[in-house]
mmCIF file of C-alpha atoms in Angstrom:
data_model
loop_
_atom_site.group_PDB
_atom_site.id
_atom_site.type_symbol
_atom_site.label_atom_id
_atom_site.label_comp_id
_atom_site.label_asym_id
_atom_site.label_seq_id
_atom_site.Cartn_x
_atom_site.Cartn_y
_atom_site.Cartn_z
ATOM 1 C CA MET A 1 1.127 93.951 14.980
ATOM 2 C CA VAL A 2 1.068 94.533 11.026
ATOM 3 C CA SER A 3 -1.437 92.154 9.225
ATOM 4 C CA LEU A 4 0.735 91.304 5.541
ATOM 5 C CA ASP A 5 -0.473 91.875 2.323
ATOM 6 C CA GLU A 6 -0.560 90.194 -1.023
ATOM 7 C CA GLN A 7 2.366 92.172 -1.929
ATOM 8 C CA SER A 8 4.005 91.162 0.994
ATOM 9 C CA VAL A 9 2.644 87.932 1.830
ATOM 10 C CA GLN A 10 4.911 86.706 -2.185
ATOM 11 C CA ASP A 11 7.846 89.224 -0.662
ATOM 12 C CA LEU A 12 8.066 86.698 2.362
ATOM 13 C CA TYR A 13 7.958 84.353 0.312
ATOM 14 C CA ASP A 14 10.192 85.150 -2.120
ATOM 15 C CA SER A 15 12.666 86.712 0.769
ATOM 16 C CA LEU A 16 12.158 82.486 2.655
ATOM 17 C CA ALA A 17 13.205 81.073 -0.715
ATOM 18 C CA ASN A 18 16.610 82.777 -2.062
ATOM 19 C CA GLY A 19 17.734 82.251 1.101
ATOM 20 C CA SER A 20 17.256 86.112 2.716
ATOM 21 C CA TYR A 21 16.999 84.466 6.665
ATOM 22 C CA LYS A 22 19.822 82.111 7.987
ATOM 23 C CA SER A 23 18.987 80.992 10.860
ATOM 24 C CA ILE A 24 15.709 80.689 11.109
ATOM 25 C CA VAL A 25 12.891 79.469 14.624
ATOM 26 C CA LEU A 26 9.340 77.980 13.826
ATOM 27 C CA VAL A 27 6.880 77.754 16.450
ATOM 28 C CA LEU A 28 4.535 74.729 15.777
ATOM 29 C CA GLY A 29 0.974 74.023 17.553
ATOM 30 C CA ALA A 30 -2.546 71.713 16.595
ATOM 31 C CA GLY A 31 -3.165 73.644 13.068
ATOM 32 C CA ILE A 32 -0.246 72.572 11.070
ATOM 33 C CA SER A 33 -1.264 69.379 11.199
ATOM 34 C CA VAL A 34 -5.466 69.698 11.444
ATOM 35 C CA SER A 35 -4.605 69.648 7.453
ATOM 36 C CA ALA A 36 -3.820 66.121 7.998
ATOM 37 C CA GLY A 37 -7.127 64.403 9.350
ATOM 38 C CA ILE A 38 -6.087 65.154 13.482
ATOM 39 C CA PRO A 39 -8.074 68.188 14.391
ATOM 40 C CA ASP A 40 -6.298 70.001 16.748
ATOM 41 C CA PHE A 41 -8.412 68.507 21.154
ATOM 42 C CA ARG A 42 -10.388 70.752 21.162
ATOM 43 C CA SER A 43 -12.201 71.003 18.231
ATOM 44 C CA PRO A 44 -15.392 69.088 16.624
ATOM 45 C CA GLY A 45 -14.044 65.354 16.356
ATOM 46 C CA GLY A 46 -10.649 66.354 18.885
ATOM 47 C CA LEU A 47 -9.231 64.224 21.738
ATOM 48 C CA PHE A 48 -11.108 66.084 23.975
ATOM 49 C CA GLU A 49 -15.043 65.134 22.159
ATOM 50 C CA ALA A 50 -13.177 61.531 22.661
ATOM 51 C CA VAL A 51 -11.564 60.889 26.443
ATOM 52 C CA LYS A 52 -15.776 62.205 26.985
ATOM 53 C CA GLU A 53 -16.739 59.635 24.594
ATOM 54 C CA HIS A 54 -14.841 56.582 25.957
ATOM 55 C CA PHE A 55 -13.722 58.184 29.337
ATOM 56 C CA GLY A 56 -17.220 60.110 30.269
ATOM 57 C CA GLU A 57 -19.942 58.078 32.346
ATOM 58 C CA LYS A 58 -17.097 56.594 34.292
ATOM 59 C CA PHE A 59 -15.295 59.422 34.843
ATOM 60 C CA PRO A 60 -17.876 62.022 35.010
ATOM 61 C CA LYS A 61 -15.732 65.086 35.963
ATOM 62 C CA LEU A 62 -14.285 64.299 32.457
ATOM 63 C CA MET A 63 -17.011 65.695 30.731
ATOM 64 C CA GLU A 64 -16.489 69.079 32.521
ATOM 65 C CA ASN A 65 -12.795 68.562 31.870
ATOM 66 C CA PRO A 66 -11.236 66.510 29.727
ATOM 67 C CA GLU A 67 -8.078 67.781 30.717
ATOM 68 C CA HIS A 68 -7.650 65.980 33.785
ATOM 69 C CA LEU A 69 -7.924 62.835 31.704
ATOM 70 C CA LEU A 70 -4.069 64.263 30.513
ATOM 71 C CA SER A 71 -3.119 64.679 34.030
ATOM 72 C CA ARG A 72 -0.400 63.699 36.259
ATOM 73 C CA THR A 73 -2.430 64.248 38.677
ATOM 74 C CA PHE A 74 -5.203 60.908 37.014
ATOM 75 C CA CYS A 75 -1.989 58.882 35.880
ATOM 76 C CA LEU A 76 -1.208 58.729 39.814
ATOM 77 C CA GLU A 77 -4.745 58.284 41.241
ATOM 78 C CA HIS A 78 -5.937 55.031 38.723
ATOM 79 C CA PRO A 79 -2.931 53.666 36.949
ATOM 80 C CA GLU A 80 -3.937 50.160 36.104
ATOM 81 C CA ILE A 81 -6.851 52.968 33.899
ATOM 82 C CA TRP A 82 -3.865 55.211 32.698
ATOM 83 C CA GLU A 83 -1.566 52.386 31.211
ATOM 84 C CA ASN A 84 -3.891 50.076 30.409
ATOM 85 C CA GLU A 85 -6.447 52.168 28.968
ATOM 86 C CA VAL A 86 -5.794 55.953 28.385
ATOM 87 C CA VAL A 87 -1.902 55.153 26.384
ATOM 88 C CA PRO A 88 -2.557 52.744 24.774
ATOM 89 C CA MET A 89 -5.722 55.849 22.997
ATOM 90 C CA LEU A 90 -2.946 57.961 22.670
ATOM 91 C CA ARG A 91 -0.946 55.833 20.823
ATOM 92 C CA SER A 92 -2.816 54.867 18.424
ATOM 93 C CA TRP A 93 -5.408 58.318 18.204
ATOM 94 C CA LYS A 94 -6.030 59.452 14.589
ATOM 95 C CA LEU A 95 -2.219 58.794 13.670
ATOM 96 C CA GLU A 96 -2.188 55.956 11.799
ATOM 97 C CA ASP A 97 -3.018 56.851 8.302
ATOM 98 C CA ALA A 98 -2.528 60.594 9.323
ATOM 99 C CA LYS A 99 1.320 61.276 6.424
ATOM 100 C CA PRO A 100 2.661 64.751 6.555
ATOM 101 C CA THR A 101 1.360 67.730 5.836
ATOM 102 C CA MET A 102 2.602 70.295 3.100
ATOM 103 C CA THR A 103 3.528 72.850 6.356
ATOM 104 C CA HIS A 104 6.486 69.091 7.351
ATOM 105 C CA LYS A 105 7.156 69.282 4.141
ATOM 106 C CA MET A 106 8.501 72.874 4.515
ATOM 107 C CA ILE A 107 9.708 72.129 7.334
ATOM 108 C CA CYS A 108 12.848 69.565 6.817
ATOM 109 C CA TRP A 109 13.112 71.295 3.357
ATOM 110 C CA LEU A 110 14.628 74.286 5.132
ATOM 111 C CA HIS A 111 17.008 72.226 7.288
ATOM 112 C CA ASN A 112 17.842 70.742 3.587
ATOM 113 C CA GLN A 113 18.735 74.363 3.196
ATOM 114 C CA GLY A 114 20.588 75.003 6.390
ATOM 115 C CA TRP A 115 18.694 77.859 7.329
ATOM 116 C CA LEU A 116 16.680 76.311 10.114
ATOM 117 C CA THR A 117 18.159 76.113 13.719
ATOM 118 C CA ARG A 118 15.543 74.951 15.738
ATOM 119 C CA VAL A 119 11.471 73.758 15.953
ATOM 120 C CA TYR A 120 9.722 74.066 18.481
ATOM 121 C CA THR A 121 6.494 71.806 18.643
ATOM 122 C CA GLN A 122 3.581 71.656 20.437
ATOM 123 C CA ASN A 123 2.511 68.633 18.708
ATOM 124 C CA ILE A 124 2.328 65.110 20.632
ATOM 125 C CA ASP A 125 1.298 63.318 16.925
ATOM 126 C CA GLY A 126 5.200 63.135 15.580
ATOM 127 C CA LEU A 127 5.290 64.241 11.976
ATOM 128 C CA GLU A 128 7.778 66.231 12.187
ATOM 129 C CA LEU A 129 9.981 63.363 12.583
ATOM 130 C CA HIS A 130 7.859 60.853 10.221
ATOM 131 C CA PRO A 131 9.969 58.381 8.367
ATOM 132 C CA GLU A 132 8.245 60.361 5.032
ATOM 133 C CA ILE A 133 10.162 63.650 6.401
ATOM 134 C CA GLN A 134 13.045 60.900 7.605
ATOM 135 C CA GLU A 135 13.062 60.149 3.884
ATOM 136 C CA LEU A 136 13.591 63.162 2.576
ATOM 137 C CA SER A 137 16.150 65.161 4.890
ATOM 138 C CA ASN A 138 19.414 65.187 3.387
ATOM 139 C CA ASN A 139 20.667 64.163 6.477
ATOM 140 C CA TYR A 140 17.648 63.012 9.671
ATOM 141 C CA SER A 141 20.174 62.232 12.808
ATOM 142 C CA GLU A 142 20.859 66.347 12.699
ATOM 143 C CA TYR A 143 18.237 67.253 11.626
ATOM 144 C CA SER A 144 16.436 65.598 14.000
ATOM 145 C CA LYS A 145 18.464 67.448 16.351
ATOM 146 C CA SER A 146 17.054 70.432 15.503
ATOM 147 C CA ILE A 147 13.444 69.176 16.884
ATOM 148 C CA VAL A 148 11.915 69.652 19.825
ATOM 149 C CA GLN A 149 8.839 68.152 20.773
ATOM 150 C CA ALA A 150 8.238 70.207 23.363
ATOM 151 C CA HIS A 151 5.281 68.907 25.183
ATOM 152 C CA GLY A 152 6.150 64.623 23.936
ATOM 153 C CA SER A 153 5.031 62.350 21.078
ATOM 154 C CA MET A 154 1.816 59.882 21.455
ATOM 155 C CA ARG A 155 4.229 58.087 19.262
ATOM 156 C CA GLU A 156 7.216 57.585 21.492
ATOM 157 C CA GLY A 157 5.128 57.254 24.807
ATOM 158 C CA THR A 158 6.856 60.508 26.141
ATOM 159 C CA VAL A 159 3.565 63.284 26.421
ATOM 160 C CA VAL A 160 4.541 65.623 28.766
ATOM 161 C CA LEU A 161 0.879 66.133 31.322
ATOM 162 C CA TYR A 162 -0.904 69.145 32.610
ATOM 163 C CA GLY A 163 1.077 68.866 36.033
ATOM 164 C CA ASP A 164 4.108 68.500 34.722
ATOM 165 C CA LYS A 165 7.167 70.409 33.828
ATOM 166 C CA LEU A 166 7.812 70.334 30.527
ATOM 167 C CA SER A 167 11.796 68.649 29.701
ATOM 168 C CA LYS A 168 15.026 69.620 30.401
ATOM 169 C CA SER A 169 15.274 69.350 26.527
ATOM 170 C CA PHE A 170 12.982 72.222 25.692
ATOM 171 C CA TYR A 171 14.874 75.136 28.157
ATOM 172 C CA LYS A 172 18.280 73.353 26.404
ATOM 173 C CA ALA A 173 17.326 73.966 23.481
ATOM 174 C CA CYS A 174 15.553 77.864 24.269
ATOM 175 C CA GLU A 175 19.572 78.075 26.257
ATOM 176 C CA GLU A 176 21.276 77.385 22.659
ATOM 177 C CA ASP A 177 19.614 79.578 20.835
ATOM 178 C CA PHE A 178 18.513 82.758 23.288
ATOM 179 C CA SER A 179 20.747 83.412 25.464
ATOM 180 C CA SER A 180 24.055 83.396 23.726
ATOM 181 C CA ASP A 181 26.623 85.206 22.396
ATOM 182 C CA LYS A 182 25.169 83.428 19.208
ATOM 183 C CA ASN A 183 21.847 84.704 18.530
ATOM 184 C CA ASN A 184 21.779 85.923 15.634
ATOM 185 C CA VAL A 185 17.970 84.233 15.201
ATOM 186 C CA ASP A 186 16.881 86.384 12.087
ATOM 187 C CA LEU A 187 13.287 85.108 11.976
ATOM 188 C CA VAL A 188 10.061 83.329 14.038
ATOM 189 C CA ILE A 189 8.165 82.122 12.359
ATOM 190 C CA VAL A 190 4.424 81.143 14.641
ATOM 191 C CA MET A 191 2.259 78.154 12.500
ATOM 192 C CA GLY A 192 -0.881 76.904 14.046
ATOM 193 C CA THR A 193 -1.199 77.746 17.691
ATOM 194 C CA SER A 194 -2.937 80.266 19.769
ATOM 195 C CA LEU A 195 0.102 81.030 22.081
ATOM 196 C CA GLN A 196 -1.944 80.383 25.328
ATOM 197 C CA VAL A 197 0.384 78.025 27.126
ATOM 198 C CA ALA A 198 3.408 79.139 28.739
ATOM 199 C CA PRO A 199 6.144 78.068 28.970
ATOM 200 C CA PHE A 200 6.606 77.468 25.657
ATOM 201 C CA CYS A 201 3.844 80.736 24.528
ATOM 202 C CA SER A 202 7.003 83.253 25.670
ATOM 203 C CA ILE A 203 9.580 81.470 22.388
ATOM 204 C CA PRO A 204 8.986 84.194 19.961
ATOM 205 C CA ASN A 205 9.933 87.227 22.868
ATOM 206 C CA LEU A 206 13.058 85.450 23.430
ATOM 207 C CA VAL A 207 14.785 86.635 19.745
ATOM 208 C CA PRO A 208 16.374 88.875 19.193
ATOM 209 C CA LYS A 209 14.380 93.121 18.856
ATOM 210 C CA ASN A 210 16.029 92.855 15.893
ATOM 211 C CA ALA A 211 14.611 89.699 13.573
ATOM 212 C CA THR A 212 11.103 89.568 11.899
ATOM 213 C CA ARG A 213 8.795 87.543 13.626
ATOM 214 C CA VAL A 214 5.479 86.297 11.828
ATOM 215 C CA LEU A 215 2.292 84.792 12.875
ATOM 216 C CA VAL A 216 0.249 82.766 10.350
ATOM 217 C CA ASP A 217 -2.747 82.636 11.403
ATOM 218 C CA PRO A 218 -6.103 82.031 10.017
ATOM 219 C CA CYS A 219 -7.451 84.572 12.896
ATOM 220 C CA PRO A 220 -4.555 86.460 13.926
ATOM 221 C CA SER A 221 -6.747 88.693 16.892
ATOM 222 C CA ARG A 222 -6.593 85.090 19.259
ATOM 223 C CA VAL A 223 -3.031 85.243 19.162
ATOM 224 C CA ILE A 224 -3.453 87.952 21.435
ATOM 225 C CA SER A 225 -1.572 87.006 24.825
ATOM 226 C CA LEU A 226 -3.697 87.636 28.172
ATOM 227 C CA ASN A 227 -0.637 85.403 30.688
ATOM 228 C CA SER A 228 2.030 87.936 31.966
ATOM 229 C CA TRP A 229 4.475 85.522 29.744
#
């Protein structure tokens, strides 16, 4: 992993603006939505803190393992609580006032230029498909097809729970983007994710060896994967 100096970063910006990259894949995580007022799950004020506050007294296990609330096991064991309490909380949690950030708008700009191949996002806030982005897009139907919400969407009630497999659309997109003779991806940008959740974390390794891979993260050392992917 090579850290970029200020000039190298500027050169990257210039290359993007000048259209040097024609097939760009973005790999996104919670970090890109922090400036929209949505902290990542594990940070203070994040979803796991809310889980403990709302459900910790009723289910003490969640105080140590808040992820369990978002598991298929919990959903099946407590269907009424899931439907009447958990789902409404997920759909409303910090989403009503959240607006797309400059990063989300940049994604749409790349699409409008014809350079965006795919966006793979772990985020379940749905900001990549927010109405404001729809207004910015010159072809929203095509733009929306380029967005793969690997873990679903809270807005749409399609969140992929712990213990679930990723959707078929995720694997279909990977097949189309990386497993054909037309695999011409020349740039992958990773933003806002520590790449620790498989199989999502494998995406940067699927691009051609001669493609440029850029990691945007304030603490890049945390992204060094400790799993077999």
